[in-house]
PDB file of N, CA and C and ligand atoms in Angstrom:
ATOM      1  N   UNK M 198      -9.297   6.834 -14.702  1.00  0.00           N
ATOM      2  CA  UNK M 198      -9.370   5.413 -14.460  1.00  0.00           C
ATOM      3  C   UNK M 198     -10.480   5.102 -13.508  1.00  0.00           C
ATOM      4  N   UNK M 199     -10.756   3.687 -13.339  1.00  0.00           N
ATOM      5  CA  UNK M 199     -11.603   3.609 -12.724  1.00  0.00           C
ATOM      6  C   UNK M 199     -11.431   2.422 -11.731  1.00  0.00           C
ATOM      7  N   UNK M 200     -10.277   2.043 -11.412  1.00  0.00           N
ATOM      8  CA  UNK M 200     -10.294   0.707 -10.850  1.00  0.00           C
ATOM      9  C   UNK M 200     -10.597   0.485  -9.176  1.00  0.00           C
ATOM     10  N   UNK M 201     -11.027   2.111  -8.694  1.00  0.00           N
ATOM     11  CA  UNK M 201     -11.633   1.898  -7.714  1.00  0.00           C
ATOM     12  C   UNK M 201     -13.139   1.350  -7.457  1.00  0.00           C
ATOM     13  N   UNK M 202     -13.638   1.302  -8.591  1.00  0.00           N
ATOM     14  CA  UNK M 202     -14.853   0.973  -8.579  1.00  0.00           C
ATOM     15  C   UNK M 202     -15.057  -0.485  -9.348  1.00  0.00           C
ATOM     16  N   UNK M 203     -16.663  -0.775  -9.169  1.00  0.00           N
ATOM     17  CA  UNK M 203     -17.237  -2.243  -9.110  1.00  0.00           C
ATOM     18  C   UNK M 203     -16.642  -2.661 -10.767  1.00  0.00           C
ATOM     19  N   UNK M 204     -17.048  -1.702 -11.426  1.00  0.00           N
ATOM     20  CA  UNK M 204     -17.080  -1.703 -13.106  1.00  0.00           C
ATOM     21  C   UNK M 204     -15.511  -2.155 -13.558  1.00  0.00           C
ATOM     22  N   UNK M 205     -15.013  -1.749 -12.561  1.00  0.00           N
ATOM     23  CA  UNK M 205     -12.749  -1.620 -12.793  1.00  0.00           C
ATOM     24  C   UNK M 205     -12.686  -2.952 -12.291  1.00  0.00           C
ATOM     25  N   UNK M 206     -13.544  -3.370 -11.480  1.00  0.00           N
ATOM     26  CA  UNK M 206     -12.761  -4.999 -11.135  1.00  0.00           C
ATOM     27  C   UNK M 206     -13.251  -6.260 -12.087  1.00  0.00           C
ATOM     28  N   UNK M 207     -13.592  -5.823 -12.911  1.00  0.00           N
ATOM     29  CA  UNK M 207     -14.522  -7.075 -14.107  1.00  0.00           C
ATOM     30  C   UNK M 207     -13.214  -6.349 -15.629  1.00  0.00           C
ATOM     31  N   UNK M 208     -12.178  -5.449 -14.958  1.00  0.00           N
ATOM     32  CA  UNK M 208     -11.288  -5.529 -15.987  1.00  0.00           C
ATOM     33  C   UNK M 208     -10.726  -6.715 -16.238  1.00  0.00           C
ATOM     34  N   UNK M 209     -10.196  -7.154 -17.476  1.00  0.00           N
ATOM     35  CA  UNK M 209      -9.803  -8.618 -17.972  1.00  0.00           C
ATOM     36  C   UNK M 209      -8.317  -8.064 -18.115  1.00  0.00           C
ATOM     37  N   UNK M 210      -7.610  -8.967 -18.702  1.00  0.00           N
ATOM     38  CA  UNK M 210      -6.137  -9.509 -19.294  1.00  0.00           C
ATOM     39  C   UNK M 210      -5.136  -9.273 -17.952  1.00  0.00           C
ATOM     40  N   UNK M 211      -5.098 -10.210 -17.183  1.00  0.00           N
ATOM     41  CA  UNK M 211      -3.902  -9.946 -16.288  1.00  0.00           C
ATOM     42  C   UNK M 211      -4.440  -9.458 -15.163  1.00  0.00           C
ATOM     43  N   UNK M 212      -3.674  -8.939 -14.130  1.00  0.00           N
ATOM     44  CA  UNK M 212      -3.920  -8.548 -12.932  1.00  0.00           C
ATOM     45  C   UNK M 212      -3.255  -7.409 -12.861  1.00  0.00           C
ATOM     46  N   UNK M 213      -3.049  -6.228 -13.600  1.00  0.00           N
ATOM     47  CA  UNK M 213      -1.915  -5.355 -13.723  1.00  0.00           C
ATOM     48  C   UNK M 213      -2.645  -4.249 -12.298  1.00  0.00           C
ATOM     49  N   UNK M 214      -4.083  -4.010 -12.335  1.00  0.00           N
ATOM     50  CA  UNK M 214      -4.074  -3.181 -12.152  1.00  0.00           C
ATOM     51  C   UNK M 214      -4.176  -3.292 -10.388  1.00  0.00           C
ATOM     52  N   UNK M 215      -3.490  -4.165  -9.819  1.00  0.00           N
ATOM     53  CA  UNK M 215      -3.423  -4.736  -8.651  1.00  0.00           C
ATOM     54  C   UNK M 215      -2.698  -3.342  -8.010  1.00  0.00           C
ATOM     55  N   UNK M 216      -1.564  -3.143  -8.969  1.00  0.00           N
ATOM     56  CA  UNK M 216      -0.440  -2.032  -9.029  1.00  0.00           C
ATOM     57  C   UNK M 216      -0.532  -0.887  -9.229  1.00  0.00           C
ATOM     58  N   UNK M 217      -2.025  -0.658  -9.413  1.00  0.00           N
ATOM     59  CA  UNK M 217      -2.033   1.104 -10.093  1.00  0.00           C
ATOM     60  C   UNK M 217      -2.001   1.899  -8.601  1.00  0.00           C
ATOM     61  N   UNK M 218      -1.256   2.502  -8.826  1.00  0.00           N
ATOM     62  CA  UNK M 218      -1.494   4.106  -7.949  1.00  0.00           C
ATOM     63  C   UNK M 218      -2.439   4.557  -7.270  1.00  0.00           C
ATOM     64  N   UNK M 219      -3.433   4.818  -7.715  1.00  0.00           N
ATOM     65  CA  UNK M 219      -4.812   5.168  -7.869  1.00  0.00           C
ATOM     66  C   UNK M 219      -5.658   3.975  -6.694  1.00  0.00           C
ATOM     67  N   UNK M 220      -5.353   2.850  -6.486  1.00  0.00           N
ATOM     68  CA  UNK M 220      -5.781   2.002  -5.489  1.00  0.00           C
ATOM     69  C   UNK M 220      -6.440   2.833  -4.578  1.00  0.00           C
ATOM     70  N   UNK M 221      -7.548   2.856  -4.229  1.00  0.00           N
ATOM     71  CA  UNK M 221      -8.067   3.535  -2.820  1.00  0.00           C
ATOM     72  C   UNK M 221      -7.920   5.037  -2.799  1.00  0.00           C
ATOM     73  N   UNK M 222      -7.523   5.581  -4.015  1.00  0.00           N
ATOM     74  CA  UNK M 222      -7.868   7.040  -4.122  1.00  0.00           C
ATOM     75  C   UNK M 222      -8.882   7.742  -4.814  1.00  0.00           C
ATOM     76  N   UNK M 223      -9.778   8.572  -4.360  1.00  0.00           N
ATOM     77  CA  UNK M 223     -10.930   8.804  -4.783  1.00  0.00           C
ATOM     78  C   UNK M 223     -11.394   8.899  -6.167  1.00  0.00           C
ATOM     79  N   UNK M 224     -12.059   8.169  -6.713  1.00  0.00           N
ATOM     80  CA  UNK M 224     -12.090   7.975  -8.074  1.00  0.00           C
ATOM     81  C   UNK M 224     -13.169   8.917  -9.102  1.00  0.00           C
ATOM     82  N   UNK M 225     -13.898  10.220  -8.015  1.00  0.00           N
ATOM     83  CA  UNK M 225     -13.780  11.331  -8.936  1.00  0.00           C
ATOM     84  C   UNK M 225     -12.577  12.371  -9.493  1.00  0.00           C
ATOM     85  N   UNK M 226     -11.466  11.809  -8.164  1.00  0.00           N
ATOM     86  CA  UNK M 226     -10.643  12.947  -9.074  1.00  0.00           C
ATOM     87  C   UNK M 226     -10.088  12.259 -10.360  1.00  0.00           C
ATOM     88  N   UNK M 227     -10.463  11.172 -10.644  1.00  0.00           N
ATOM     89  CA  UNK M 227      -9.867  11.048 -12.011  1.00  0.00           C
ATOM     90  C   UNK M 227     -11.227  10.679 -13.558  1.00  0.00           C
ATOM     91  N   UNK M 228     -12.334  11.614 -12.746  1.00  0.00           N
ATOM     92  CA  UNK M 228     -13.256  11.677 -13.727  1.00  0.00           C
ATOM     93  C   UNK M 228     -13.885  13.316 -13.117  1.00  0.00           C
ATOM     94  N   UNK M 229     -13.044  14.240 -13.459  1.00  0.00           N
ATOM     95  CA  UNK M 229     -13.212  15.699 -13.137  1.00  0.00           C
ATOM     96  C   UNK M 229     -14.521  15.944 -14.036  1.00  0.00           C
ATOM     97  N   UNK M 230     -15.367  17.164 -13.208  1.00  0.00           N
ATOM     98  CA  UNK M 230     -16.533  18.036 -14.149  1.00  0.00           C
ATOM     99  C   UNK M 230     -15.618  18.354 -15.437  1.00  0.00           C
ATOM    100  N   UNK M 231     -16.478  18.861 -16.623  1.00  0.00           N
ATOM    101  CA  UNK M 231     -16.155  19.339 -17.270  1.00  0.00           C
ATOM    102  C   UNK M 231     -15.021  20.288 -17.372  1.00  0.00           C
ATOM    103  N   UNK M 232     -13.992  20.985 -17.693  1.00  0.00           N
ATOM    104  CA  UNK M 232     -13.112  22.071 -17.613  1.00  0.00           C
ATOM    105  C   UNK M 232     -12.608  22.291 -16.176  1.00  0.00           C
ATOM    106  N   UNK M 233     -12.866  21.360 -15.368  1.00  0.00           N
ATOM    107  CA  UNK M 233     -12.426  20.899 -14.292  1.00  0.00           C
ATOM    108  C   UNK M 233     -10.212  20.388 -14.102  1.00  0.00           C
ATOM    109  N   UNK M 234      -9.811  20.851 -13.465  1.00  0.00           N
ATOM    110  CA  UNK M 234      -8.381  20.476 -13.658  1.00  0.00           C
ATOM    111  C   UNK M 234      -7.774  18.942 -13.451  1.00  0.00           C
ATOM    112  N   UNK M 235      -7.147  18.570 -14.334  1.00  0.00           N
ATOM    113  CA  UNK M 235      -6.773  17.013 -13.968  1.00  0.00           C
ATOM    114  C   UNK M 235      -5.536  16.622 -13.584  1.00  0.00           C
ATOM    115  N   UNK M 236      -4.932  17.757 -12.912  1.00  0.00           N
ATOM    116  CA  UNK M 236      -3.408  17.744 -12.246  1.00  0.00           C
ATOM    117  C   UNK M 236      -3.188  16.824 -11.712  1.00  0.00           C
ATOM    118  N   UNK M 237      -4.210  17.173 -10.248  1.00  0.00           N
ATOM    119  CA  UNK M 237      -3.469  15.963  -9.075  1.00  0.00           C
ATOM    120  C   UNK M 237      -4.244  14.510  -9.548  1.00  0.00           C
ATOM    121  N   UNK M 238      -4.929  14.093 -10.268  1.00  0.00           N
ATOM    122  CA  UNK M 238      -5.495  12.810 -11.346  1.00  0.00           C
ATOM    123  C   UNK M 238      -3.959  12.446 -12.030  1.00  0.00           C
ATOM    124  N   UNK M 239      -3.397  13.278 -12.552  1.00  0.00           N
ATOM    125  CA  UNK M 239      -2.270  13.512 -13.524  1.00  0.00           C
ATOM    126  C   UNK M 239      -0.446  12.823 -12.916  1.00  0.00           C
ATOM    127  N   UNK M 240      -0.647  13.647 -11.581  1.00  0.00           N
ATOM    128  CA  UNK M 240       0.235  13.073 -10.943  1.00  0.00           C
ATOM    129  C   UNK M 240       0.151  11.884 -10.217  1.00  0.00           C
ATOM    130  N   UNK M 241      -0.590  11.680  -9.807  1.00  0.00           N
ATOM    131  CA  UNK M 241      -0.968  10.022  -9.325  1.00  0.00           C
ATOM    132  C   UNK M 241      -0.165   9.454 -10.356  1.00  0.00           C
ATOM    133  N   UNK M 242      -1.095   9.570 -11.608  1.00  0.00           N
ATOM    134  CA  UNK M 242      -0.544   8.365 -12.462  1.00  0.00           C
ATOM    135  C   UNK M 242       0.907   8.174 -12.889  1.00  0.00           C
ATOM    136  N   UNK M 243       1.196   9.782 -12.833  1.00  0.00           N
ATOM    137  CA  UNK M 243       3.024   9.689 -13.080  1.00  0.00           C
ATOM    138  C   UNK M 243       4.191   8.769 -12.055  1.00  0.00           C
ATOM    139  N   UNK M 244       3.456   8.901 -11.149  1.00  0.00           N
ATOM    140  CA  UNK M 244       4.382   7.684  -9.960  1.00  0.00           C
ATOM    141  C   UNK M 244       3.724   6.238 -10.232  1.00  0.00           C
ATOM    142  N   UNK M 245       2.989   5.724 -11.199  1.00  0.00           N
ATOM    143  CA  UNK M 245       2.426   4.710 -11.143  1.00  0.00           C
ATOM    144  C   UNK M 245       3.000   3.447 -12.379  1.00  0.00           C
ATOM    145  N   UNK M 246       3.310   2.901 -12.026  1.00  0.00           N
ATOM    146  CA  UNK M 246       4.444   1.707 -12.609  1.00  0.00           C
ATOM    147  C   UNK M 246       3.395   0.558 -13.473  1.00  0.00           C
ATOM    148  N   UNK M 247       2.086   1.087 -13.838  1.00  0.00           N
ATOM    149  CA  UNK M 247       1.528   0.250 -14.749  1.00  0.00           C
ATOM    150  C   UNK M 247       0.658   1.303 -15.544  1.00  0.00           C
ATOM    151  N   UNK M 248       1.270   2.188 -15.415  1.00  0.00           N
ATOM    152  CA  UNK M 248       0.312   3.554 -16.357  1.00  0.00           C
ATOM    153  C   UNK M 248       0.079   2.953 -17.758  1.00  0.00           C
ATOM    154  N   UNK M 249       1.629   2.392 -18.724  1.00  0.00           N
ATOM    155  CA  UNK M 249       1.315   2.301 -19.713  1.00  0.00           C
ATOM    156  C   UNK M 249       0.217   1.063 -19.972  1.00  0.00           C
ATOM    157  N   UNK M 250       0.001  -0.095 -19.392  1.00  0.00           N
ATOM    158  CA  UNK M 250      -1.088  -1.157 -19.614  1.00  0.00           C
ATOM    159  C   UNK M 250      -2.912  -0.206 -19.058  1.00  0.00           C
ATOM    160  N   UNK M 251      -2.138   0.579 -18.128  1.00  0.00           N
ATOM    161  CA  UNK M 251      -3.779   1.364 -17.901  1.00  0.00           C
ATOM    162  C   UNK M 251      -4.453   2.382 -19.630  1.00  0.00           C
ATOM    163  N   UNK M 252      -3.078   2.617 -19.487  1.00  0.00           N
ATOM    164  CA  UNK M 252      -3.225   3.502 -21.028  1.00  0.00           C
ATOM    165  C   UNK M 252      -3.677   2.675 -22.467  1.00  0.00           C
ATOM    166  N   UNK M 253      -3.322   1.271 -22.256  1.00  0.00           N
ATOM    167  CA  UNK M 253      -3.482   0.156 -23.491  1.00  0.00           C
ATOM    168  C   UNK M 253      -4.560  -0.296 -23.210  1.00  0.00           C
ATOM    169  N   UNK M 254      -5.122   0.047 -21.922  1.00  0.00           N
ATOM    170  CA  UNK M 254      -6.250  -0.934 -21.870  1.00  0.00           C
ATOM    171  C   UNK M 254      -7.051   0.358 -22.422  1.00  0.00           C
ATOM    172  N   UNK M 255      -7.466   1.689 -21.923  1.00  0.00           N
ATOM    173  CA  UNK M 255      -8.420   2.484 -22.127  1.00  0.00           C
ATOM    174  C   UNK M 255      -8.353   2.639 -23.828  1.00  0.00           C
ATOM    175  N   UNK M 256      -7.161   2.486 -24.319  1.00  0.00           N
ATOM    176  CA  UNK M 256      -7.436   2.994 -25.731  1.00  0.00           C
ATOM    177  C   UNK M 256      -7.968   1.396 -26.527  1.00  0.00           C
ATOM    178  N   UNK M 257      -7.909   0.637 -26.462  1.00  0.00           N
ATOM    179  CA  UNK M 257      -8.416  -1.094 -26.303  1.00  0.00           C
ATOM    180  C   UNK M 257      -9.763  -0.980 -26.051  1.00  0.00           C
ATOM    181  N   UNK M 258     -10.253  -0.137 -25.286  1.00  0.00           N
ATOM    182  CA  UNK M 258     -11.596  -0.536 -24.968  1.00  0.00           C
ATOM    183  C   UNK M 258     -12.488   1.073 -24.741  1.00  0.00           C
ATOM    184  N   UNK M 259     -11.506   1.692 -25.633  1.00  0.00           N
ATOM    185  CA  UNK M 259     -12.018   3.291 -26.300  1.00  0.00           C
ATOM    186  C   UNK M 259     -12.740   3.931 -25.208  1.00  0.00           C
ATOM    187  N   UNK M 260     -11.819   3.656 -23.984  1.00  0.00           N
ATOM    188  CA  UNK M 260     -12.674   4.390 -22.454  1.00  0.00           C
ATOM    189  C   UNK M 260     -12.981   6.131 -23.072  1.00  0.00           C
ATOM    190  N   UNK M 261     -14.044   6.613 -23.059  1.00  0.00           N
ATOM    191  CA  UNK M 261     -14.411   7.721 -23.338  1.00  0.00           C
ATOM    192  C   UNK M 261     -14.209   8.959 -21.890  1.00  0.00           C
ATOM    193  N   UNK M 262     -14.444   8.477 -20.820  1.00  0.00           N
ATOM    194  CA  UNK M 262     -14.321   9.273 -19.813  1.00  0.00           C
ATOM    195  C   UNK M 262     -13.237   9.381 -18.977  1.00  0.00           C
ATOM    196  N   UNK M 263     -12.268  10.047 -18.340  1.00  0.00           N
ATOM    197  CA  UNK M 263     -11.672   9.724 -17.162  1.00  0.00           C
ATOM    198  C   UNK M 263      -9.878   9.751 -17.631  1.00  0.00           C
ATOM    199  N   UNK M 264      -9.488  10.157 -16.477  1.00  0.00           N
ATOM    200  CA  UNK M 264      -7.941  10.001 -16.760  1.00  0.00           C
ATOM    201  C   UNK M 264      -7.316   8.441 -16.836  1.00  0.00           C
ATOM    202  N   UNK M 265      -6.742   7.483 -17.420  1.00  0.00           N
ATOM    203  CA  UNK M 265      -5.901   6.829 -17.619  1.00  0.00           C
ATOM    204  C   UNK M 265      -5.002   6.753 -18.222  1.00  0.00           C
ATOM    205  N   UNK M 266      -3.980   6.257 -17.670  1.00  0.00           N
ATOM    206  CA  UNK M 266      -2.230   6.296 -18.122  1.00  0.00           C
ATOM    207  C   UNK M 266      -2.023   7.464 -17.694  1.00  0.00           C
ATOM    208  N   UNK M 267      -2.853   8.723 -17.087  1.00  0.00           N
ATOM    209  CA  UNK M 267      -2.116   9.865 -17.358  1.00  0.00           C
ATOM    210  C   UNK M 267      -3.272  11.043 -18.148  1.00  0.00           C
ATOM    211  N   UNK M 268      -3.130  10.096 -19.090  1.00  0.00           N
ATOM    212  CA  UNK M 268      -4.075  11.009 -20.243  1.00  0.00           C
ATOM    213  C   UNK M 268      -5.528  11.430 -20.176  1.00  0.00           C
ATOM    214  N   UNK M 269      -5.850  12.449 -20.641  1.00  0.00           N
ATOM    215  CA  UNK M 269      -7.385  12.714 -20.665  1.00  0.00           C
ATOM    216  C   UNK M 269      -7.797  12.122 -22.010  1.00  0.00           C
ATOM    217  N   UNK M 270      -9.340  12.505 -22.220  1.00  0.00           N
ATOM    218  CA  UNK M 270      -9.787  11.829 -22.763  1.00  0.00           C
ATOM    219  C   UNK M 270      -9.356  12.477 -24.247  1.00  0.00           C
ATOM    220  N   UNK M 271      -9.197  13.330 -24.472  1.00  0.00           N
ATOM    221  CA  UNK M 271      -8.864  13.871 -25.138  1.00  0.00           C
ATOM    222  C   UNK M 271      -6.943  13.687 -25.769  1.00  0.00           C
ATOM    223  N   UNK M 272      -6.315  13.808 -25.079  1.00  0.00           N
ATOM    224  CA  UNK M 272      -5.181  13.109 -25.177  1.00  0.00           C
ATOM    225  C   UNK M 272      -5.591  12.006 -25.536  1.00  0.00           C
ATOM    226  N   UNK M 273      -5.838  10.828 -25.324  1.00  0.00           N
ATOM    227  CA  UNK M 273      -5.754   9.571 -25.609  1.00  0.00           C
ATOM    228  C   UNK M 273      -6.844   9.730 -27.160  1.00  0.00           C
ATOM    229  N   UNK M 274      -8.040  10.181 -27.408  1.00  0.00           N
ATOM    230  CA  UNK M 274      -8.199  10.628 -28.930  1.00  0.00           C
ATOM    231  C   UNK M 274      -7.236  10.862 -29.739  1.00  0.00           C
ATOM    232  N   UNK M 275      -5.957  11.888 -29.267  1.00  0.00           N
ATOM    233  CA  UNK M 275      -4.949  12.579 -30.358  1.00  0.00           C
ATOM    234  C   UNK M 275      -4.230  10.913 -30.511  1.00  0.00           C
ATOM    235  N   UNK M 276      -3.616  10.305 -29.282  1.00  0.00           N
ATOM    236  CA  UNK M 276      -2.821   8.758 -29.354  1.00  0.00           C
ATOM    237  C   UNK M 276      -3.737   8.184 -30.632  1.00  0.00           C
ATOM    238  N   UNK M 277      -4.787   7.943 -30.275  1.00  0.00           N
ATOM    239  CA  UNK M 277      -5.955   6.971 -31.346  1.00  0.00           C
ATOM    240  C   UNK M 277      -5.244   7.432 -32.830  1.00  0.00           C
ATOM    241  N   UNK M 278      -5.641   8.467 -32.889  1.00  0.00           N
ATOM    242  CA  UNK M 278      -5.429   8.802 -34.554  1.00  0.00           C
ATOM    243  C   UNK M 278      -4.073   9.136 -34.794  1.00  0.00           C
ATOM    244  N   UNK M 279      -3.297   9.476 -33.842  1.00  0.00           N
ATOM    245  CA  UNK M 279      -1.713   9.602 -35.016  1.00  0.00           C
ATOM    246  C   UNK M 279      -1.302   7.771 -35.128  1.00  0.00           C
ATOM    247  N   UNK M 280      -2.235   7.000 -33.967  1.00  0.00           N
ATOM    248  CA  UNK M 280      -1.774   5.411 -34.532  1.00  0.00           C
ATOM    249  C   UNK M 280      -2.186   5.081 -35.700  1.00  0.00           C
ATOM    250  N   UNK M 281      -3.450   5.495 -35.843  1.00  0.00           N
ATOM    251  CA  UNK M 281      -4.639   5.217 -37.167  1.00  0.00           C
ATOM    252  C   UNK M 281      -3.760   5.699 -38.118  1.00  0.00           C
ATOM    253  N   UNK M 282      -3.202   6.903 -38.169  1.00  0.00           N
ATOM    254  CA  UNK M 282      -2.654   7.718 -39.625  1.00  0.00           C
ATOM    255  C   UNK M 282      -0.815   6.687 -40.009  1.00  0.00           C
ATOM    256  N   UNK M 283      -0.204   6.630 -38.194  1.00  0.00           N
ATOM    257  CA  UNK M 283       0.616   5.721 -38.707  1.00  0.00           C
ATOM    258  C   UNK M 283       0.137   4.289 -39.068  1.00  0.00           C
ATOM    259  N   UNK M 284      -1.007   3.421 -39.073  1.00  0.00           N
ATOM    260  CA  UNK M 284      -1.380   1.969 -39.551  1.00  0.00           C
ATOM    261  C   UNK M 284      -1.605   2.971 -40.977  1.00  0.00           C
ATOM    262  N   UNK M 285      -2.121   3.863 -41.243  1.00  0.00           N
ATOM    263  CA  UNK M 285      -2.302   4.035 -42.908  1.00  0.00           C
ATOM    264  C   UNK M 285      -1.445   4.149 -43.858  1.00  0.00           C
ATOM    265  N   UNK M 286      -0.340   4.899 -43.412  1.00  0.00           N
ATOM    266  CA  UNK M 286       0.902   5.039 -44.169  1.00  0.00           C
ATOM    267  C   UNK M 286       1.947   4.032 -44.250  1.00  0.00           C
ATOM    268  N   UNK M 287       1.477   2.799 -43.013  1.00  0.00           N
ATOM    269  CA  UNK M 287       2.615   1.502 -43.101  1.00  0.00           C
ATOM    270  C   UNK M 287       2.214   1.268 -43.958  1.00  0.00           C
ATOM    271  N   UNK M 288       0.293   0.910 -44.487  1.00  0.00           N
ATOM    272  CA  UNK M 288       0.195   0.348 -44.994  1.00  0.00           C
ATOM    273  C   UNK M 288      -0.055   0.467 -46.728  1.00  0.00           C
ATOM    274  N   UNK M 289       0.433   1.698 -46.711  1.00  0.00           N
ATOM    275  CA  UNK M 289       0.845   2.216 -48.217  1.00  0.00           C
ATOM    276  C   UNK M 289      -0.438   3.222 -48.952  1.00  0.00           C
TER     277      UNK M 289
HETATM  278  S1  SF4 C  51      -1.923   5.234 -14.740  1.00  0.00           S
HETATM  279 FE1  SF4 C  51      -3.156   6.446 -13.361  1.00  0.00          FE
HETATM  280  S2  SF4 C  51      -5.235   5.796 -13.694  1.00  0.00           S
HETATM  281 FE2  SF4 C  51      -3.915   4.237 -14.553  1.00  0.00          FE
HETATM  282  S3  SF4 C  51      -3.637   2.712 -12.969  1.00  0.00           S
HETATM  283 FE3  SF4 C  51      -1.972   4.158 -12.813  1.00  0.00          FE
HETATM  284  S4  SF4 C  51      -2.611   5.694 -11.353  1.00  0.00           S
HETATM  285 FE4  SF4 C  51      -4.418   4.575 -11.998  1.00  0.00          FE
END
């Protein structure tokens, strides 16, 4: 996530992220080097009571980098497409 920074406060819909966890905590640990560990990124977000709108917003606006909701970037890819495969099969 990124809502410690300039770019996180020009987020739109609501004020959710008034509430995130992550407030005032250093906002490389939740954009680790490469193969870098995203534990303590990980746990932040698990005590954080607006993970899932952090998580709706990054997949909404296909955040490519960084932990939100929880998820890496990669996690939130696998979310993308089992939604995509379930919109294909609702839709026959
Ligand atoms: S889920 Fe994690 S990244 Fe998102 S607002 Fe909460 S603490 Fe921050």
């Amino acid at each position: 996530m990124a809502f410690a920074t300039e770019e996180a406060l020009e987020a739109p819909e609501g004020n959710w992220w008034d509430q995130a966890n992550c407030l005032g905590v250093d906002p490389d640990l939740f954009f680790p080097e490469r193969g870098a560990s995203t534990r303590e990124a990980k746990a932040v977000c698990r005590g954080c009571i607006v993970s899932d709108d952090c998580l709706e917003y990054a997949l909404r606006n296909s955040e490519k980098f960084g932990i939100w909701g929880g998820m890496s970037e990669r996690e939130r890819r696998r979310v993308r497409r089992q939604r995509a495969l379930t919109r294909r099969t609702a839709a026959g």
